Coordinates of C-alpha atoms in Angstrom, one line a residue:
Chain A
M1 CA 8.4 -46.3 -3.6
S2 CA 6.9 -42.8 -2.4
P3 CA 5.1 -41.9 0.8
A4 CA 1.9 -41.9 -1.4
D5 CA 1.6 -45.5 -1.9
R6 CA 3.9 -46.9 1.0
S7 CA 1.1 -47.9 3.4
D8 CA -0.8 -49.6 0.9
A9 CA 0.9 -51.4 -1.9
S10 CA -3.0 -52.5 -3.4
Q11 CA -3.5 -49.0 -3.9
E12 CA -3.6 -48.3 -7.6
R13 CA -4.0 -44.9 -8.1
P14 CA -2.2 -41.8 -6.4
R15 CA -3.6 -40.8 -3.1
R16 CA -5.6 -37.5 -3.5
V17 CA -5.7 -34.5 -0.9
L18 CA -7.9 -31.4 -0.8
I19 CA -6.3 -28.8 0.9
V20 CA -9.0 -25.9 2.2
H21 CA -7.1 -22.8 3.0
A22 CA -8.3 -19.5 4.6
H23 CA -5.7 -16.7 4.7
P24 CA -6.2 -13.3 2.7
E25 CA -2.5 -12.9 2.0
P26 CA -0.6 -15.3 -0.2
A27 CA 2.5 -14.2 1.1
S28 CA 1.6 -15.2 4.8
L29 CA 3.1 -17.9 6.7
N30 CA -0.5 -19.4 6.1
G31 CA 0.0 -18.8 2.5
T32 CA 3.4 -20.4 2.2
L33 CA 2.7 -23.4 4.4
K34 CA -0.1 -24.0 1.6
T35 CA 2.0 -23.7 -1.3
F36 CA 4.7 -25.6 0.3
M37 CA 2.3 -28.7 1.2
E38 CA 0.8 -28.6 -2.4
Q39 CA 4.7 -29.0 -3.6
H40 CA 5.8 -31.6 -1.2
L41 CA 2.4 -33.8 -1.6
R42 CA 3.0 -33.5 -5.5
E43 CA 6.8 -34.4 -5.2
T44 CA 5.8 -37.5 -3.0
G45 CA 3.4 -38.8 -5.7
H46 CA 0.1 -37.2 -4.6
E47 CA -2.9 -35.5 -6.5
V48 CA -4.0 -32.5 -4.8
Q49 CA -6.6 -30.0 -5.1
T50 CA -6.8 -26.6 -3.2
S51 CA -9.6 -24.7 -1.9
D52 CA -8.1 -20.9 -1.4
L53 CA -11.1 -19.3 0.1
Y54 CA -10.3 -16.0 -0.2
A55 CA -8.9 -16.0 -3.7
M56 CA -12.1 -17.8 -4.6
G57 CA -14.2 -15.4 -3.1
W58 CA -16.3 -17.8 -0.9
K59 CA -19.5 -16.8 0.3
S60 CA -19.5 -17.1 4.1
A61 CA -22.8 -16.7 5.2
L62 CA -25.4 -19.6 5.0
D63 CA -28.7 -18.1 4.0
A64 CA -31.7 -18.6 2.1
G65 CA -29.5 -18.0 -1.4
D66 CA -28.0 -21.4 -0.9
F67 CA -31.3 -23.1 -1.8
M68 CA -32.1 -22.9 -5.4
D69 CA -35.6 -24.5 -5.1
R70 CA -37.4 -23.1 -2.1
D71 CA -40.4 -20.9 -2.1
P72 CA -39.0 -17.2 -1.4
D73 CA -42.3 -16.4 0.8
A74 CA -41.7 -19.6 3.0
R75 CA -40.1 -19.6 6.2
L76 CA -36.4 -20.5 5.8
D77 CA -35.6 -23.7 7.9
I78 CA -31.9 -24.5 7.4
V79 CA -32.2 -28.2 8.4
V80 CA -35.2 -28.7 6.1
D81 CA -34.1 -26.6 3.3
S82 CA -30.6 -27.9 3.2
R83 CA -31.7 -31.6 3.0
H84 CA -34.5 -30.4 0.2
A85 CA -31.6 -29.0 -1.7
F86 CA -29.1 -31.8 -1.4
D87 CA -31.9 -34.3 -2.1
T88 CA -33.1 -32.6 -5.1
G89 CA -29.7 -31.4 -6.7
T90 CA -30.4 -27.7 -6.0
Q91 CA -27.8 -26.8 -4.0
T92 CA -25.4 -24.0 -5.5
P93 CA -22.9 -24.9 -7.7
D94 CA -20.0 -23.4 -5.4
V95 CA -21.2 -25.9 -2.7
V96 CA -21.7 -28.9 -5.0
A97 CA -18.1 -28.2 -6.3
E98 CA -16.5 -28.8 -2.6
Q99 CA -18.6 -31.5 -1.9
E100 CA -17.3 -33.3 -5.0
K101 CA -13.7 -32.3 -4.1
L102 CA -14.5 -33.8 -0.6
R103 CA -15.7 -37.2 -2.0
W104 CA -12.6 -37.6 -4.7
A105 CA -10.0 -36.7 -1.8
D106 CA -8.5 -39.4 0.4
A107 CA -7.6 -36.7 3.0
L108 CA -8.5 -33.2 3.7
I109 CA -6.1 -30.6 5.3
L110 CA -7.6 -27.2 6.7
Q111 CA -4.9 -24.6 6.7
F112 CA -5.9 -21.6 8.8
P113 CA -4.9 -19.1 11.5
L114 CA -6.5 -19.2 14.6
W115 CA -8.3 -16.3 15.2
W116 CA -9.9 -16.1 18.5
F117 CA -9.1 -19.5 19.2
T118 CA -11.1 -21.1 16.2
M119 CA -11.2 -20.8 12.6
P120 CA -11.5 -17.5 10.7
A121 CA -15.2 -16.5 9.4
I122 CA -14.8 -17.5 5.8
L123 CA -13.6 -21.3 6.8
K124 CA -16.7 -21.5 9.1
G125 CA -18.7 -20.4 6.4
W126 CA -17.2 -23.4 4.3
V127 CA -18.3 -25.7 6.9
D128 CA -21.7 -24.2 7.5
R129 CA -22.6 -24.2 3.5
V130 CA -21.0 -27.4 2.5
F131 CA -21.3 -29.8 5.3
A132 CA -25.1 -30.1 4.2
N133 CA -28.0 -32.0 5.6
G134 CA -28.1 -35.7 3.8
F135 CA -24.2 -35.2 3.1
A136 CA -22.4 -34.3 6.4
Y137 CA -25.2 -34.7 8.9
G138 CA -28.6 -36.2 9.1
V139 CA -27.0 -39.3 7.6
G140 CA -28.5 -42.8 8.6
E141 CA -31.2 -43.9 11.0
H142 CA -32.4 -41.6 13.8
S143 CA -34.5 -43.4 16.4
D144 CA -34.4 -44.3 20.1
E145 CA -32.1 -47.1 19.0
R146 CA -29.7 -45.4 16.8
W147 CA -29.0 -41.7 16.4
G148 CA -27.4 -41.6 12.9
D149 CA -24.1 -42.6 11.1
R150 CA -21.9 -40.1 13.0
Y151 CA -19.0 -39.9 15.1
G152 CA -16.8 -42.1 13.2
E153 CA -19.5 -43.2 10.3
G154 CA -20.5 -41.0 7.8
V155 CA -20.0 -39.8 4.4
F156 CA -16.1 -39.6 5.2
V157 CA -15.5 -43.1 6.4
G158 CA -12.0 -44.3 5.0
K159 CA -10.6 -40.7 4.6
R160 CA -8.3 -38.8 6.7
A161 CA -8.2 -35.2 7.9
M162 CA -5.6 -32.9 9.7
L163 CA -5.5 -29.2 10.9
S164 CA -2.7 -27.0 9.8
V165 CA -2.9 -24.0 12.3
T166 CA -0.7 -20.9 13.3
A167 CA -1.2 -19.7 16.6
G168 CA -0.1 -16.0 18.2
G169 CA 1.5 -16.2 21.5
W170 CA 3.5 -19.3 23.0
D171 CA 3.4 -23.0 22.9
T172 CA 3.2 -22.8 26.8
H173 CA 0.0 -20.4 26.5
Y174 CA -1.6 -23.4 24.7
G175 CA -0.4 -26.1 27.0
P176 CA -1.9 -28.2 29.9
R177 CA -1.8 -25.4 32.2
G178 CA -1.9 -22.4 29.9
I179 CA -3.8 -19.6 29.9
N180 CA -5.8 -20.0 26.6
G181 CA -6.7 -23.6 27.3
P182 CA -5.0 -26.7 25.9
I183 CA -4.8 -26.6 22.1
E184 CA -6.1 -30.0 21.8
D185 CA -9.0 -28.9 23.7
L186 CA -9.4 -25.4 21.8
L187 CA -9.4 -27.6 18.7
F188 CA -11.8 -30.3 19.8
P189 CA -15.1 -28.6 18.3
I190 CA -13.3 -28.7 15.1
N191 CA -11.5 -32.0 15.2
H192 CA -14.3 -33.9 16.8
G193 CA -17.4 -31.7 16.3
I194 CA -16.8 -31.2 12.5
L195 CA -14.2 -33.8 11.2
H196 CA -14.8 -36.8 13.2
Y197 CA -18.6 -36.2 13.2
P198 CA -18.9 -37.1 9.6
G199 CA -16.4 -40.0 9.7
F200 CA -13.0 -38.7 9.0
E201 CA -10.0 -40.1 10.6
V202 CA -8.6 -37.2 12.4
L203 CA -4.6 -36.6 13.0
P204 CA -3.3 -34.6 15.5
P205 CA -2.9 -31.1 14.6
F206 CA 0.2 -29.3 13.1
V207 CA 0.6 -26.2 15.1
V208 CA 3.1 -23.4 14.6
Y209 CA 3.4 -20.7 17.6
R210 CA 4.8 -17.4 17.2
P211 CA 4.6 -17.3 13.4
N212 CA 5.6 -13.7 13.3
K213 CA 8.7 -14.2 15.4
L214 CA 10.4 -16.6 12.7
D215 CA 13.6 -16.2 11.2
T216 CA 14.7 -17.9 7.9
A217 CA 16.0 -20.8 10.0
G218 CA 12.8 -20.9 12.0
H219 CA 10.7 -20.9 8.5
A220 CA 13.1 -24.2 7.2
R221 CA 12.3 -26.1 10.6
I222 CA 8.8 -25.5 10.1
R223 CA 8.7 -26.9 6.5
A224 CA 10.7 -29.8 7.7
R225 CA 8.4 -30.6 10.5
L226 CA 5.2 -30.3 8.3
A227 CA 7.0 -32.4 5.5
E228 CA 7.2 -35.0 8.1
R229 CA 3.7 -35.0 9.1
L230 CA 2.7 -34.9 5.4
D231 CA 5.0 -37.9 4.8
G232 CA 3.1 -40.0 7.8
L233 CA -0.4 -39.0 6.5
W234 CA -1.5 -42.2 5.7
T235 CA 0.4 -43.8 8.7
Q236 CA 0.4 -41.7 11.7
P237 CA -2.1 -43.1 14.2
P238 CA -5.2 -40.8 14.3
I239 CA -6.7 -39.7 17.6
A240 CA -8.4 -42.1 19.1
Y241 CA -12.0 -40.5 19.3
R242 CA -14.7 -42.8 20.2
M243 CA -17.6 -44.3 17.8
Q244 CA -20.7 -43.2 18.6
N245 CA -22.2 -46.3 17.6
G246 CA -19.4 -48.7 19.0
G247 CA -20.9 -49.4 22.2
A248 CA -19.2 -46.9 24.4
Y249 CA -22.3 -44.7 24.4
D250 CA -25.7 -45.2 26.1
I251 CA -28.1 -44.4 23.4
P252 CA -30.6 -42.3 23.1
A253 CA -29.0 -40.3 25.9
L254 CA -25.4 -40.4 23.9
T255 CA -23.4 -40.4 27.5
L256 CA -20.3 -42.3 28.1
K257 CA -20.7 -45.4 29.7
P258 CA -19.4 -45.3 33.2
G259 CA -15.9 -46.3 33.8
L260 CA -14.9 -46.0 30.4
E261 CA -12.7 -42.8 30.6
R262 CA -9.1 -42.9 31.4
P263 CA -8.6 -42.3 35.4
G264 CA -8.6 -38.4 35.8
S265 CA -9.9 -37.8 32.4
N266 CA -13.4 -35.3 32.2
G267 CA -14.4 -32.8 30.0
F268 CA -13.3 -33.3 26.1
A269 CA -10.5 -35.9 27.1
M270 CA -13.4 -38.4 28.1
H271 CA -13.9 -38.8 24.4
I272 CA -10.5 -40.1 23.6
A273 CA -10.5 -44.0 24.0
E274 CA -6.3 -43.9 24.6
E275 CA -3.4 -41.6 24.5
S276 CA -2.9 -40.3 21.1
S277 CA 0.7 -40.0 19.4
D278 CA 2.4 -36.7 20.4
Q279 CA 1.3 -33.6 18.5
A280 CA 4.1 -32.4 16.3
Chain B
M1 CA -37.5 -0.2 40.8
S2 CA -37.1 -1.8 37.5
P3 CA -34.7 -4.8 37.3
A4 CA -32.4 -2.2 35.1
D5 CA -31.5 0.1 38.0
R6 CA -31.9 -2.5 40.9
S7 CA -28.6 -3.5 41.3
D8 CA -26.9 0.1 41.7
A9 CA -29.2 2.8 43.1
S10 CA -26.6 5.2 42.0
Q11 CA -26.8 4.4 38.2
E12 CA -28.2 7.5 36.8
R13 CA -29.2 6.5 33.4
P14 CA -31.1 3.3 32.0
R15 CA -28.7 0.3 31.5
R16 CA -27.9 -0.3 28.0
V17 CA -27.8 -3.6 26.3
L18 CA -26.5 -4.5 22.7
I19 CA -27.9 -7.5 21.1
V20 CA -25.9 -9.1 18.4
H21 CA -28.1 -11.5 16.5
A22 CA -27.1 -14.1 13.9
H23 CA -29.8 -16.0 12.3
P24 CA -31.0 -15.6 8.9
E25 CA -34.9 -16.4 9.3
P26 CA -36.7 -13.7 11.5
A27 CA -39.2 -16.4 12.1
S28 CA -37.0 -18.8 13.8
L29 CA -36.6 -19.6 17.2
N30 CA -33.5 -17.4 17.4
G31 CA -35.3 -14.7 15.5
T32 CA -38.3 -14.9 18.1
L33 CA -36.0 -15.0 21.1
K34 CA -34.0 -11.7 19.8
T35 CA -37.5 -9.9 19.3
F36 CA -38.6 -11.2 22.9
M37 CA -35.4 -9.8 24.4
E38 CA -35.7 -6.4 22.8
Q39 CA -39.2 -6.2 24.3
H40 CA -38.5 -7.4 28.0
L41 CA -35.4 -5.4 28.2
R42 CA -37.3 -2.1 27.1
E43 CA -40.2 -3.2 29.5
T44 CA -37.9 -3.7 32.4
G45 CA -36.3 -0.2 31.9
H46 CA -33.4 -0.8 29.5
E47 CA -32.1 1.0 26.4
V48 CA -31.6 -1.4 23.7
Q49 CA -29.5 -1.7 20.3
T50 CA -29.4 -4.8 17.9
S51 CA -27.1 -5.7 15.3
D52 CA -29.1 -8.2 13.2
L53 CA -26.3 -9.3 11.1
Y54 CA -28.3 -11.0 8.5
A55 CA -30.5 -8.4 7.9
M56 CA -27.5 -5.9 7.7
G57 CA -25.9 -7.8 5.0
W58 CA -22.9 -8.1 7.5
K59 CA -19.4 -8.6 5.7
S60 CA -18.0 -11.7 7.3
A61 CA -14.4 -12.3 6.0
L62 CA -11.7 -10.0 7.4
D63 CA -9.3 -8.9 4.5
A64 CA -7.6 -5.9 3.0
G65 CA -10.6 -4.1 2.5
D66 CA -11.3 -3.5 6.1
F67 CA -8.1 -1.3 6.1
M68 CA -8.7 1.8 4.1
D69 CA -5.4 3.5 4.3
R70 CA -3.0 0.7 3.3
D71 CA -0.8 0.3 0.1
P72 CA -2.6 -2.4 -2.1
D73 CA 0.6 -3.5 -3.3
A74 CA 2.0 -4.0 0.1
R75 CA 1.8 -7.5 2.3
L76 CA -1.3 -7.6 4.1
D77 CA -0.3 -8.1 7.8
I78 CA -3.6 -8.3 9.8
V79 CA -2.2 -7.4 13.0
V80 CA 0.0 -4.5 11.8
D81 CA -2.8 -3.2 9.5
S82 CA -5.7 -3.5 12.0
R83 CA -3.7 -1.6 14.4
H84 CA -3.0 1.2 11.9
A85 CA -6.4 1.3 10.7
F86 CA -7.6 1.5 14.4
D87 CA -5.1 4.1 15.3
T88 CA -5.4 6.4 12.3
G89 CA -9.3 6.1 12.0
T90 CA -9.3 4.1 8.8
Q91 CA -11.3 1.4 9.7
T92 CA -14.6 1.1 7.7
P93 CA -17.7 2.6 8.8
D94 CA -19.4 -0.6 9.4
V95 CA -16.9 -1.9 12.0
V96 CA -16.6 1.7 13.6
A97 CA -20.0 1.5 14.3
E98 CA -20.0 -1.8 16.1
Q99 CA -17.2 -0.7 18.2
E100 CA -19.3 2.2 19.2
K101 CA -22.2 0.4 20.1
L102 CA -19.8 -1.8 22.2
R103 CA -18.6 1.3 23.9
W104 CA -22.1 2.2 24.5
A105 CA -23.5 -0.9 26.0
D106 CA -23.1 -2.1 29.8
A107 CA -24.0 -5.5 28.4
L108 CA -23.7 -7.5 25.3
I109 CA -25.9 -10.4 24.5
L110 CA -24.8 -12.6 21.5
Q111 CA -28.0 -14.8 20.2
F112 CA -27.2 -17.6 17.8
P113 CA -27.7 -21.4 16.6
L114 CA -25.0 -23.6 17.6
W115 CA -23.9 -24.7 14.1
W116 CA -21.2 -27.4 14.2
F117 CA -20.5 -26.6 17.8
T118 CA -19.8 -23.0 17.4
M119 CA -21.2 -19.7 15.8
P120 CA -22.4 -19.2 12.6
A121 CA -19.6 -17.8 10.2
I122 CA -21.5 -14.4 10.1
L123 CA -21.1 -13.8 13.7
K124 CA -17.2 -15.2 13.7
G125 CA -16.7 -12.4 10.9
W126 CA -18.2 -9.9 13.4
V127 CA -15.8 -10.6 15.8
D128 CA -12.8 -11.0 13.5
R129 CA -13.3 -7.8 12.1
V130 CA -14.8 -5.4 15.1
F131 CA -12.5 -7.0 17.8
A132 CA -9.5 -5.0 16.4
N133 CA -5.8 -4.6 17.4
G134 CA -5.6 -1.8 19.8
F135 CA -9.4 -2.3 20.7
A136 CA -10.1 -5.9 21.9
Y137 CA -6.6 -7.3 21.6
G138 CA -2.8 -5.6 21.7
V139 CA -4.0 -3.4 24.6
G140 CA -1.4 -2.6 27.5
E141 CA 2.1 -3.4 28.2
H142 CA 3.6 -6.5 26.4
S143 CA 6.8 -7.5 28.2
D144 CA 8.6 -10.3 30.0
E145 CA 6.5 -8.9 33.1
R146 CA 3.4 -8.3 31.7
W147 CA 1.5 -9.7 28.5
G148 CA -0.9 -7.0 27.9
D149 CA -4.4 -6.1 29.5
R150 CA -6.4 -9.1 28.5
Y151 CA -8.5 -12.2 30.2
G152 CA -10.4 -9.8 32.9
E153 CA -8.6 -6.7 31.9
G154 CA -9.3 -4.6 28.6
V155 CA -11.7 -2.5 26.9
F156 CA -14.7 -4.1 28.3
V157 CA -13.8 -3.9 31.9
G158 CA -17.3 -3.1 33.8
K159 CA -19.5 -4.8 31.1
R160 CA -21.3 -8.1 31.1
A161 CA -21.6 -10.8 28.4
M162 CA -24.1 -13.6 27.8
L163 CA -24.5 -16.2 25.2
S164 CA -28.0 -17.2 24.2
V165 CA -28.0 -20.4 22.1
T166 CA -30.1 -22.9 20.5
A167 CA -28.5 -26.4 20.2
G168 CA -29.7 -29.4 18.0
G169 CA -29.8 -32.5 20.0
W170 CA -30.7 -33.3 23.7
D171 CA -29.3 -31.7 26.8
T172 CA -27.7 -34.8 28.0
H173 CA -25.5 -34.8 24.3
Y174 CA -23.9 -31.8 25.9
G175 CA -23.8 -32.8 29.6
P176 CA -20.6 -33.9 31.5
R177 CA -20.6 -37.2 29.6
G178 CA -22.5 -36.4 26.5
I179 CA -20.6 -37.2 23.1
N180 CA -20.6 -33.7 21.8
G181 CA -18.5 -32.5 24.8
P182 CA -19.9 -30.5 27.6
I183 CA -21.9 -27.4 26.7
E184 CA -19.6 -25.2 28.9
D185 CA -16.3 -26.7 27.2
L186 CA -17.7 -26.1 23.7
L187 CA -18.6 -22.5 24.6
F188 CA -15.2 -21.8 26.5
P189 CA -13.6 -20.4 23.3
I190 CA -16.0 -18.0 22.9
N191 CA -16.8 -17.1 26.7
H192 CA -13.2 -17.1 27.8
G193 CA -11.2 -16.3 24.5
I194 CA -13.5 -13.9 22.9
L195 CA -15.6 -12.3 25.9
H196 CA -13.4 -12.6 29.0
Y197 CA -10.4 -11.8 27.1
P198 CA -11.2 -8.1 26.3
G199 CA -12.6 -7.7 29.8
F200 CA -16.1 -8.8 29.8
E201 CA -17.5 -10.3 33.0
V202 CA -19.4 -13.4 31.4
L203 CA -22.5 -15.0 32.7
P204 CA -23.5 -18.7 32.3
P205 CA -25.2 -19.2 29.0
F206 CA -28.8 -19.5 28.4
V207 CA -29.1 -22.6 26.0
V208 CA -32.3 -24.2 24.5
Y209 CA -31.8 -28.1 23.5
R210 CA -34.0 -29.5 20.8
P211 CA -35.5 -26.1 19.5
N212 CA -37.2 -27.9 16.7
K213 CA -39.4 -30.1 19.1
L214 CA -40.7 -26.9 21.3
D215 CA -44.7 -26.8 21.1
T216 CA -46.5 -23.6 22.3
A217 CA -46.1 -24.5 26.3
G218 CA -42.6 -25.1 25.4
H219 CA -41.9 -21.7 23.8
A220 CA -43.6 -20.1 26.8
R221 CA -41.4 -21.9 29.1
I222 CA -38.7 -21.1 27.1
R223 CA -39.3 -17.3 27.2
A224 CA -39.8 -17.6 31.0
R225 CA -36.7 -19.1 31.6
L226 CA -35.1 -16.3 29.5
A227 CA -36.9 -13.3 31.2
E228 CA -35.3 -14.6 34.7
R229 CA -31.9 -14.5 33.0
L230 CA -32.3 -11.1 31.5
D231 CA -33.6 -9.8 35.1
G232 CA -30.5 -11.1 36.6
L233 CA -28.3 -9.7 34.0
W234 CA -26.8 -7.3 36.7
T235 CA -26.8 -9.4 39.9
Q236 CA -26.3 -13.1 38.6
P237 CA -22.4 -14.1 39.5
P238 CA -20.6 -14.3 36.2
I239 CA -18.2 -17.5 35.3
A240 CA -15.3 -17.1 37.9
Y241 CA -12.6 -16.9 35.0
R242 CA -9.4 -15.9 36.4
M243 CA -7.6 -12.8 35.6
Q244 CA -4.4 -13.2 33.8
N245 CA -2.7 -10.3 35.8
G246 CA -4.1 -11.1 39.1
G247 CA -1.2 -13.5 40.2
A248 CA -2.7 -16.8 39.3
Y249 CA -0.4 -17.3 36.1
D250 CA 3.3 -17.2 35.9
I251 CA 4.4 -14.6 33.3
P252 CA 5.4 -14.8 30.4
A253 CA 4.7 -18.5 30.3
L254 CA 1.1 -17.8 31.2
T255 CA 0.7 -21.2 32.8
L256 CA -1.6 -21.5 36.0
K257 CA 0.5 -21.8 39.2
P258 CA 0.6 -25.0 40.9
G259 CA -1.8 -26.2 43.3
L260 CA -4.7 -23.3 42.3
E261 CA -6.9 -25.5 40.4
R262 CA -9.8 -27.2 42.1
P263 CA -9.3 -30.8 42.8
G264 CA -9.8 -33.0 39.8
S265 CA -10.1 -30.2 37.0
N266 CA -7.9 -30.1 34.2
G267 CA -8.6 -28.8 30.4
F268 CA -10.5 -25.6 30.5
A269 CA -12.1 -26.1 33.9
M270 CA -8.9 -25.2 35.4
H271 CA -9.4 -21.9 34.7
I272 CA -12.6 -21.3 36.9
A273 CA -11.6 -20.2 40.1
E274 CA -14.7 -21.8 42.0
E275 CA -18.1 -23.5 41.3
S276 CA -20.1 -21.0 39.1
S277 CA -23.9 -20.7 39.6
D278 CA -25.8 -23.3 37.6
Q279 CA -26.4 -22.7 34.3
A280 CA -30.1 -21.9 33.4

């Protein structure tokens, strides 16, 4: 039995993975990891689609051109115009295609280099444009009793997501006392704010440090580690981010109720219910 | 005496401010705040330049086209090719123009809406492309004794920077226990990783919450608060981010030495030496 259907014997079709890749050089480590993931996932029984953003010439900047049914003389209101375009089927075809891939997928993997401690602009532009109002935000009831279906609810419930990242510098620079800040905190705005927000279960990130210092054996070790993570895609425990509407937060202030955090945790760590599994 | 020269009587020329603005709609709150800042700064004796990225049609995606003197058949290596282009004067003119504005400026203000808890893609693309190797990173000696001139040293030493941000949702959602994470932690990768890194002194951010709920009086209050912040641009204490090469970090591990953090601080807060002034 392949890893793709090991965790759920009742799964009737192969599991589907969408890889969104953001590096301009196919021969880069990021490019080779993307290709390796495609191969390994297919060899283990998955269906795979890849959005190679640079190869696609992806448009990064969200602007009035994203909304095909708006009065060009009217003031652009991203929230209002995004909702109108989503509701009326007047989004641009490139955005619709990505939303369809996301609906198709059981898991999303974002492959990118950490540039200035977050994703490259082209990938941020994929999020800005594809995560439309009515699709990834603005979903569900918004009132004093309920602040939407988000942070554990939303369009991607039942799907999993994982970051695969290369980071210049040493692992210690990104450790608990490292000068860049802990990697899990640097990635929190993505893992929690972009992925958990519309409902993904988010796995711990796969991070490669010092990518430019790898020799052939180092590359082989990286691929072996990544293969293990891919084989655990459906079974590894996700980061235990809290659900907004699960009782842990006061509504509408959306502050964590007193006493729920683990002793000594503050900042982002407060929004994790328990220790997650070790990061690979 | 105007605020522009109040803090340093020996300053012989007007202080200079570069505003980098990232919103596609001039009539948006972001657009009106940008215009208000230009006016207020000029009225108080400053010289101002603005990079209105959407109006400029700024190219977001860093790619091979950024480097005008490279073999098109060679493998693209961003770090190597960026350095070569910077050293040989073969960067693209749009990037060179932004670097010149940065050299000209005494202060940098980034005006943008928080989209998915960070900057819009077009502004990230400004950072990815303008902050070149040899300019904003890769500066100074890199050895086991010294890991470059960064985090408090670098090209922008002596300059100040401030974020001016609009954020959907309530202030409590971004407070110490708020579900989105504390605003100062969400902005840490920008304030510390993008601005402090190449040497800026970083002021606490100016944040407007619930921008779509503002009435006329609310807009007036926002402008008054922002004017105060602009008047304090040269005198307000910056966030007390630590210097990499000031003795607080072990080199080359770049971990904070034991016992230096404030009691109970962990995560990003560990890299702040003392309580900063309240955020406006």
